[in-house]
PDB file of C-alpha atoms in Angstrom:
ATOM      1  CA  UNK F  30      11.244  11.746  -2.662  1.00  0.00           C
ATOM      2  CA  UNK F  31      10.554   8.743  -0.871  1.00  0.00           C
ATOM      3  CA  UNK F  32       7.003   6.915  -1.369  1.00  0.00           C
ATOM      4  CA  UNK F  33       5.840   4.655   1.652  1.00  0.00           C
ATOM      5  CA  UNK F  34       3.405   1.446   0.464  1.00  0.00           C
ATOM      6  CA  UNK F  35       1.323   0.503   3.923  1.00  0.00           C
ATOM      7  CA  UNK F  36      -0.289  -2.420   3.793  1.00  0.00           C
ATOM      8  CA  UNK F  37      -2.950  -3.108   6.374  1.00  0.00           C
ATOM      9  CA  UNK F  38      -4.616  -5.903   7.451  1.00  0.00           C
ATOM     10  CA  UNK F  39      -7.940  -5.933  10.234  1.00  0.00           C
ATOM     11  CA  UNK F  40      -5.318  -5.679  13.328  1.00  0.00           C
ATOM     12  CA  UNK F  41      -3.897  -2.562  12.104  1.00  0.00           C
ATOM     13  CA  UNK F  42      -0.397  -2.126   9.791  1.00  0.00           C
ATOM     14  CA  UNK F  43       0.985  -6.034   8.701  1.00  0.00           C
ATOM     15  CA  UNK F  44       3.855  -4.452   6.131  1.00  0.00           C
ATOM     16  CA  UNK F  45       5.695  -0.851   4.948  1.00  0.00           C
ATOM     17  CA  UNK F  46       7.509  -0.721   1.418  1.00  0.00           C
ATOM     18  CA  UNK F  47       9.137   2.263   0.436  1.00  0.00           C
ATOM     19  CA  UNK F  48       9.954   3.456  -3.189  1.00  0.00           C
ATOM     20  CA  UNK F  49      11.679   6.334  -4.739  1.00  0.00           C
ATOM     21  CA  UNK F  50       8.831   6.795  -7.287  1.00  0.00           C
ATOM     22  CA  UNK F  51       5.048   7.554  -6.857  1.00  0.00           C
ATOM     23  CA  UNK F  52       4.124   5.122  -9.900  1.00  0.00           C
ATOM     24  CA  UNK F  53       6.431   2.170  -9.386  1.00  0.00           C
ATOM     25  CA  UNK F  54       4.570   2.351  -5.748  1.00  0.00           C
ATOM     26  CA  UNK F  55       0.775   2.347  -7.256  1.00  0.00           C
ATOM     27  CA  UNK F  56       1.880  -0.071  -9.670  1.00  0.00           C
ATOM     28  CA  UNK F  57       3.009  -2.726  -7.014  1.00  0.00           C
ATOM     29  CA  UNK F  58      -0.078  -2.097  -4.644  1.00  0.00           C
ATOM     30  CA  UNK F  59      -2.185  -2.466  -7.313  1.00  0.00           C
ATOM     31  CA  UNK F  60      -0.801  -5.447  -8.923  1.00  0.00           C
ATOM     32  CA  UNK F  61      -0.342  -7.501  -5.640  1.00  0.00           C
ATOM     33  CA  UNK F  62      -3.515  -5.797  -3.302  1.00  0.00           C
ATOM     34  CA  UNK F  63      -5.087  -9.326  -5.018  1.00  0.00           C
ATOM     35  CA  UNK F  64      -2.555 -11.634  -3.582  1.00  0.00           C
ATOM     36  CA  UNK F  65      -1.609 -10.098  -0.770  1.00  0.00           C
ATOM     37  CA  UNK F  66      -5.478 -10.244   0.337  1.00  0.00           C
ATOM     38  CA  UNK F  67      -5.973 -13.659   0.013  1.00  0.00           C
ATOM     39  CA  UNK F  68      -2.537 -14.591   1.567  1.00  0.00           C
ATOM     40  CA  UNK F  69      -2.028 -12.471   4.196  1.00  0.00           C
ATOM     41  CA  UNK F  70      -5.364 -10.883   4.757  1.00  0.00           C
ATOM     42  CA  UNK F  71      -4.668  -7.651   3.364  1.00  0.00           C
ATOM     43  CA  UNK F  72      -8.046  -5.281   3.055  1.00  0.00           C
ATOM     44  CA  UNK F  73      -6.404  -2.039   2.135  1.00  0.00           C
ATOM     45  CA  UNK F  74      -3.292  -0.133   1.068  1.00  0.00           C
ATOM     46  CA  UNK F  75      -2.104   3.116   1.024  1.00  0.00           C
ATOM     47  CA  UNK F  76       0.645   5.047  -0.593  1.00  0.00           C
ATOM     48  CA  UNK F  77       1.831   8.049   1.450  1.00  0.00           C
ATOM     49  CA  UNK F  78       4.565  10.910   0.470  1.00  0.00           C
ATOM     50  CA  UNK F  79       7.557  11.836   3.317  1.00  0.00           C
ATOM     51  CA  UNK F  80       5.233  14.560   4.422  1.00  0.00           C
ATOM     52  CA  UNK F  81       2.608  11.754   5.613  1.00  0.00           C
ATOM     53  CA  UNK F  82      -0.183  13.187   3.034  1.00  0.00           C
ATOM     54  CA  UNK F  83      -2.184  10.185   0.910  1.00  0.00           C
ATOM     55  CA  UNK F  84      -1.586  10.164  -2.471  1.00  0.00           C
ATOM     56  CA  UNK F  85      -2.901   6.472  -3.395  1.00  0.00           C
ATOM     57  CA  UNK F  86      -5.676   3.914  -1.141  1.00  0.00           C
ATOM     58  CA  UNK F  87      -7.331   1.083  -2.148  1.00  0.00           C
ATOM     59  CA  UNK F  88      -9.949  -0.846   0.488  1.00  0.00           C
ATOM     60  CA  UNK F  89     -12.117  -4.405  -0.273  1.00  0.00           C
ATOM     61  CA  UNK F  90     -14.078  -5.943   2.161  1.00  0.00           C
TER      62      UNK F  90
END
């Protein structure tokens, strides 16, 4: 099963990742939501299954 990282900035989507597992996909959201934020303006991420449902998001202001 495919895992789809969406990375979103305050225009709408800036980047898609996609991963074969659910925790290699949290684990690189969650280790670069940081970076990502201050570089590219990131201000939330979400992990979604093939189906579309939402199985991770993370949001900062």
């Amino acid at each position: 099963m495919a895992f789809t990282v969406i990375w979103y900035g305050r225009q709408g989507i800036v980047d898609k990742e996609i991963f074969h597992a659910e925790k290699a996909a949290k684990d690189h959201a969650i280790s670069l939501f940081q970076t990502r934020k201050g570089d590219d303006g990131i201000v939330s991420v979400e992990i979604r299954k093939e189906n579309g449902t939402v199985v991770f998001s993370h949001a900062e202001n």
